[in-house]
Amino acid sequence: MPYFDAASSAPLHPVARQALQASLDEGWADPARLYREGRRARLLLDAAREAAADAVGCRPDELVFTPSGTRAIHTGISGALAGRRRVGSHLVVSAVEHSAVLHAAEGRPVTEVPVDRWGAVSPGVFGQALREDTALACLQSANHEVGTEQPVAEVAEACRAAGVPLLVDAAQSLGWGPVAGDWSLLTASAHKWGGPAGVGLLAVRKGVRFASQHPADERESGRAPGFENIPAIVAAAASLRAVRDGAREEARRLRALVDRIRASVPELVPDVEVVGDPVRRLPHLVTFSCLYVDGETVLHELDRAGFSVSSGSSCTSSTLTPSHVLRAMGVLSEGNVRVSLPPGTQEADVDRFLEILPGVIADVRGRLGAPVSPGASAGSASLVVDALGRRCPVPVIELAKVIGDVEVGGTVTVLADDEAARLDIPAWCEMRDQEYVGESPAERGTAYVVRRRS
């Protein structure tokens, strides 16, 4: 069964499995003790730290291991803010950061830097968001939902000029190579590159003001209290080195497979938007959104066909709201599918995915009553569609059904209370060359007005 969700968690690398098993026998003792077993455990921990630091591009004494990537982010943000509390407490983040960063920023003065339609920030705009009271800036190296790489080096230069430390979330990219630029703090998570879950990395450059907010602890420089999981740490460092050794060749191979998916899906499936930067992106990840489909059903049908994929669609979310990443980009969210290929993915698996995808989408669209072709032109000047109480993609489907029933220049007003409509109706207009007029409050939801152009 092809697993196409490496961006969520990569399969355990064979080197990680071997290192984990070996370390269970050798690294179980307390590395803080001076007897033989403790010294053996300390040697394993120190060697893992040196290997991880080499991959990150920092000194071993600048890097600590945490219980997860999320914990690394929270520790890094809270420690950097506390260390610079005399400067202020203002945070600058991109609008597409991982939820771990956005959650850590809650309750603090924060500026979210917008992104373009590809999902990237402008270094100039990011630099303009920095203020005298800015204590920390945060920017991911590459986006976890659409794969777009951020201009970290340029943003780091702007932050350095303003005297603001930059924390980089490198969870998605570290397995492919070091992060360029003069960053100040860096975080990552081992299960993203094929290491075991439960191991995160936090690097804090020398000279960065940092005050840990944990109770005092002698382990991991006081930044990650608690007994180290040495077998998992050793496996994480060993697998990071292993994936890096083959990263260039595997990136070239997977990029070719992803390029094929990016080119083929719009040809095989009508009304599809491929999102994310087509060039400056992670080599193994592609995301596309399909009009007129329920994302949850698409994922279930692909799972039944043997493919494990993910989605940022509101139709698969327990919160019933679109992904904050897709919302910030202003792209279609309904029917969103994220494919992220793990190392070793075979071309035959991609062939089969492209073979079954059109049938899956067509079947879901048929069940939802989606229009097959635009309606014929008629003479109505305006129509109102009541989609209140109906989830995506129904409001857009109902809009598409009637747009041909109004005259050119006429309008369709869609009444909807599904948060996804705020994103998906304008995105539909752009895809179908219709004019999105705007929205206004309605009695039980929102009225979205669309004018027919052709």
Short mmCIF file of C-alpha atoms in Angstrom, two decimals, residues 9-237:
data_model
loop_
_atom_site.label_atom_id
_atom_site.label_comp_id
_atom_site.label_asym_id
_atom_site.label_seq_id
_atom_site.Cartn_x
_atom_site.Cartn_y
_atom_site.Cartn_z
CA SER A 9 5.59 11.42 9.37
CA ALA A 10 8.16 9.54 7.33
CA PRO A 11 8.46 5.76 7.65
CA LEU A 12 11.17 4.66 10.05
CA HIS A 13 14.49 4.58 8.18
CA PRO A 14 16.31 1.21 8.24
CA VAL A 15 19.36 2.88 9.78
CA ALA A 16 17.14 4.32 12.54
CA ARG A 17 15.75 0.87 13.27
CA GLN A 18 19.23 -0.66 13.49
CA ALA A 19 20.58 2.16 15.67
CA LEU A 20 17.55 2.01 17.94
CA GLN A 21 17.89 -1.70 18.52
CA ALA A 22 21.63 -1.47 19.17
CA SER A 23 21.23 1.48 21.55
CA LEU A 24 18.60 -0.29 23.61
CA ASP A 25 21.36 -2.62 24.74
CA GLU A 26 24.08 0.02 25.17
CA GLY A 27 22.34 3.30 26.01
CA TRP A 28 19.91 2.51 28.79
CA ALA A 29 21.96 3.86 31.72
CA ASP A 30 22.06 7.40 33.15
CA PRO A 31 24.57 9.43 31.10
CA ALA A 32 25.15 11.71 34.10
CA ARG A 33 26.71 8.87 36.11
CA LEU A 34 30.43 8.12 36.19
CA TYR A 35 30.32 4.32 36.28
CA ARG A 36 30.94 2.20 33.20
CA GLU A 37 27.35 1.96 31.95
CA GLY A 38 26.79 5.68 32.45
CA ARG A 39 29.98 6.54 30.57
CA ARG A 40 28.90 4.30 27.71
CA ALA A 41 25.54 6.06 27.54
CA ARG A 42 27.25 9.46 27.65
CA LEU A 43 29.48 8.51 24.71
CA LEU A 44 26.44 7.55 22.65
CA LEU A 45 24.65 10.80 23.55
CA ASP A 46 27.68 12.95 22.77
CA ALA A 47 28.25 11.21 19.44
CA ALA A 48 24.60 11.71 18.49
CA ARG A 49 24.80 15.40 19.40
CA GLU A 50 27.93 15.87 17.27
CA ALA A 51 26.31 14.14 14.29
CA ALA A 52 23.11 16.18 14.58
CA ALA A 53 25.02 19.44 15.04
CA ASP A 54 27.07 18.69 11.93
CA ALA A 55 23.86 18.20 9.93
CA VAL A 56 22.31 21.38 11.32
CA GLY A 57 25.47 23.44 10.87
CA CYS A 58 26.03 24.49 14.46
CA ARG A 59 28.32 23.65 17.38
CA PRO A 60 27.46 20.58 19.47
CA ASP A 61 27.14 22.73 22.59
CA GLU A 62 24.53 24.87 20.79
CA LEU A 63 22.17 21.92 20.24
CA VAL A 64 19.86 20.12 22.66
CA PHE A 65 17.43 17.26 22.19
CA THR A 66 13.79 17.76 23.15
CA PRO A 67 10.84 15.35 23.45
CA SER A 68 9.32 16.58 20.16
CA GLY A 69 9.57 19.19 17.45
CA THR A 70 6.62 21.05 18.97
CA ARG A 71 8.38 21.15 22.33
CA ALA A 72 11.50 22.48 20.59
CA ILE A 73 9.45 25.30 19.04
CA HIS A 74 7.71 26.21 22.28
CA THR A 75 10.96 26.11 24.24
CA GLY A 76 12.78 28.15 21.62
CA ILE A 77 10.11 30.85 21.42
CA SER A 78 9.55 31.16 25.17
CA GLY A 79 13.28 31.13 25.94
CA ALA A 80 14.14 33.73 23.30
CA LEU A 81 11.30 36.03 24.38
CA ALA A 82 12.33 35.75 28.03
CA GLY A 83 15.95 36.43 27.15
CA ARG A 84 14.98 39.63 25.33
CA ARG A 85 12.17 40.80 27.62
CA ARG A 86 13.90 44.17 28.12
CA VAL A 87 13.59 44.81 24.37
CA GLY A 88 9.89 43.95 24.27
CA SER A 89 7.57 41.02 23.61
CA HIS A 90 6.56 41.61 19.99
CA LEU A 91 6.73 38.61 17.65
CA VAL A 92 6.90 38.57 13.85
CA VAL A 93 5.77 35.36 12.12
CA SER A 94 4.67 34.40 8.64
CA ALA A 95 0.98 33.74 8.10
CA VAL A 96 1.72 30.14 7.06
CA GLU A 97 3.79 28.97 10.03
CA HIS A 98 3.10 25.60 11.61
CA SER A 99 0.34 25.68 14.21
CA ALA A 100 2.95 25.04 16.93
CA VAL A 101 4.43 28.49 16.23
CA LEU A 102 1.03 30.19 16.01
CA HIS A 103 -0.11 28.58 19.26
CA ALA A 104 3.06 29.74 21.02
CA ALA A 105 2.36 33.27 19.77
CA GLU A 106 -1.17 33.39 21.17
CA GLY A 107 -1.72 36.07 23.79
CA ARG A 108 1.37 38.02 22.72
CA PRO A 109 1.67 41.08 20.47
CA VAL A 110 2.29 39.52 17.07
CA THR A 111 2.50 40.62 13.45
CA GLU A 112 1.65 38.02 10.80
CA VAL A 113 3.49 38.68 7.55
CA PRO A 114 1.30 37.85 4.52
CA VAL A 115 2.39 35.51 1.75
CA ASP A 116 1.89 35.57 -2.01
CA ARG A 117 -0.28 33.10 -3.90
CA TRP A 118 2.63 30.62 -3.94
CA GLY A 119 2.89 30.74 -0.14
CA ALA A 120 6.16 32.70 0.20
CA VAL A 121 6.87 35.85 2.18
CA SER A 122 8.57 38.89 0.73
CA PRO A 123 11.86 39.58 2.56
CA GLY A 124 11.19 43.30 2.24
CA VAL A 125 7.72 43.07 3.74
CA PHE A 126 9.01 40.79 6.49
CA GLY A 127 11.74 43.31 7.30
CA GLN A 128 9.21 46.14 7.46
CA ALA A 129 7.25 44.22 10.11
CA LEU A 130 10.22 44.31 12.52
CA ARG A 131 9.88 46.97 15.21
CA GLU A 132 11.98 48.39 18.01
CA ASP A 133 10.15 46.16 20.48
CA THR A 134 10.40 43.02 18.34
CA ALA A 135 11.96 40.32 20.49
CA LEU A 136 11.85 37.44 18.00
CA ALA A 137 11.00 36.59 14.40
CA CYS A 138 9.91 33.12 13.22
CA LEU A 139 10.00 31.70 9.70
CA GLN A 140 9.74 28.11 8.52
CA SER A 141 12.32 26.93 6.01
CA ALA A 142 9.66 25.21 3.88
CA ASN A 143 5.92 24.92 4.22
CA HIS A 144 4.44 21.71 5.54
CA GLU A 145 1.25 21.85 3.44
CA VAL A 146 2.29 23.11 0.01
CA GLY A 147 6.08 22.61 0.03
CA THR A 148 7.05 26.20 -0.82
CA GLU A 149 10.54 27.11 0.37
CA GLN A 150 10.89 30.44 2.17
CA PRO A 151 13.66 33.01 1.49
CA VAL A 152 15.30 32.29 4.85
CA ALA A 153 18.72 33.72 4.01
CA GLU A 154 17.27 37.06 2.88
CA VAL A 155 14.94 37.30 5.87
CA ALA A 156 17.79 36.37 8.22
CA GLU A 157 19.83 39.22 6.75
CA ALA A 158 16.97 41.68 7.41
CA CYS A 159 16.60 40.37 10.96
CA ARG A 160 20.33 40.64 11.60
CA ALA A 161 20.33 44.25 10.39
CA ALA A 162 17.48 45.02 12.79
CA GLY A 163 19.13 43.18 15.68
CA VAL A 164 16.30 40.65 15.93
CA PRO A 165 17.00 36.91 16.33
CA LEU A 166 15.35 34.61 13.79
CA LEU A 167 13.95 31.21 14.74
CA VAL A 168 13.68 28.80 11.80
CA ASP A 169 11.33 25.82 11.90
CA ALA A 170 13.26 23.37 9.71
CA ALA A 171 11.11 20.31 10.37
CA GLN A 172 10.24 19.71 6.71
CA SER A 173 13.57 20.56 5.11
CA LEU A 174 16.37 19.42 7.41
CA GLY A 175 16.48 15.92 5.97
CA TRP A 176 17.17 17.42 2.53
CA GLY A 177 20.00 19.74 3.57
CA PRO A 178 21.17 22.46 5.97
CA VAL A 179 19.27 25.73 6.26
CA ALA A 180 21.04 28.63 4.57
CA GLY A 181 21.37 32.03 6.16
CA ASP A 182 22.47 33.59 9.43
CA TRP A 183 19.63 32.24 11.59
CA SER A 184 19.74 32.45 15.38
CA LEU A 185 17.60 29.51 16.52
CA LEU A 186 16.52 26.37 14.66
CA THR A 187 14.09 23.57 15.44
CA ALA A 188 13.36 20.22 13.82
CA SER A 189 11.61 16.89 14.44
CA ALA A 190 13.15 13.47 13.85
CA HIS A 191 10.04 11.67 12.61
CA LYS A 192 9.93 14.00 9.60
CA TRP A 193 13.14 12.49 8.15
CA GLY A 194 12.63 8.86 9.18
CA GLY A 195 13.84 8.95 12.75
CA PRO A 196 11.70 7.78 15.65
CA ALA A 197 8.90 9.96 16.97
CA GLY A 198 9.54 11.73 20.25
CA VAL A 199 12.84 13.42 19.37
CA GLY A 200 13.15 17.10 18.53
CA LEU A 201 16.14 19.38 17.99
CA LEU A 202 16.66 22.90 19.28
CA ALA A 203 19.76 24.84 18.26
CA VAL A 204 20.51 28.20 19.87
CA ARG A 205 23.52 30.05 18.50
CA LYS A 206 26.08 31.41 20.92
CA GLY A 207 25.41 35.06 21.64
CA VAL A 208 21.62 34.74 21.40
CA ARG A 209 19.99 35.89 24.62
CA PHE A 210 18.03 32.91 25.93
CA ALA A 211 16.42 32.21 29.30
CA SER A 212 14.84 28.78 29.67
CA GLN A 213 11.36 28.90 31.16
CA HIS A 214 11.54 25.36 32.51
CA PRO A 215 12.39 24.62 36.16
CA ALA A 216 16.15 24.34 36.66
CA ASP A 217 17.52 21.02 35.41
CA GLU A 218 21.05 19.82 34.80
CA ARG A 219 20.22 17.94 31.60
CA GLU A 220 20.43 19.32 28.06
CA SER A 221 21.85 22.66 29.24
CA GLY A 222 18.70 23.16 31.30
CA ARG A 223 16.65 23.64 28.15
CA ALA A 224 14.98 20.20 27.95
CA PRO A 225 14.52 18.79 31.45
CA GLY A 226 14.06 15.09 32.05
CA PHE A 227 15.91 11.87 31.37
CA GLU A 228 17.18 11.68 27.78
CA ASN A 229 15.76 8.96 25.55
CA ILE A 230 19.20 7.94 24.37
CA PRO A 231 18.20 5.04 22.05
CA ALA A 232 15.73 7.27 20.21
CA ILE A 233 18.21 10.16 20.07
CA VAL A 234 20.93 7.92 18.65
CA ALA A 235 18.50 6.55 16.06
CA ALA A 236 17.41 10.10 15.13
CA ALA A 237 20.99 11.28 14.58
#
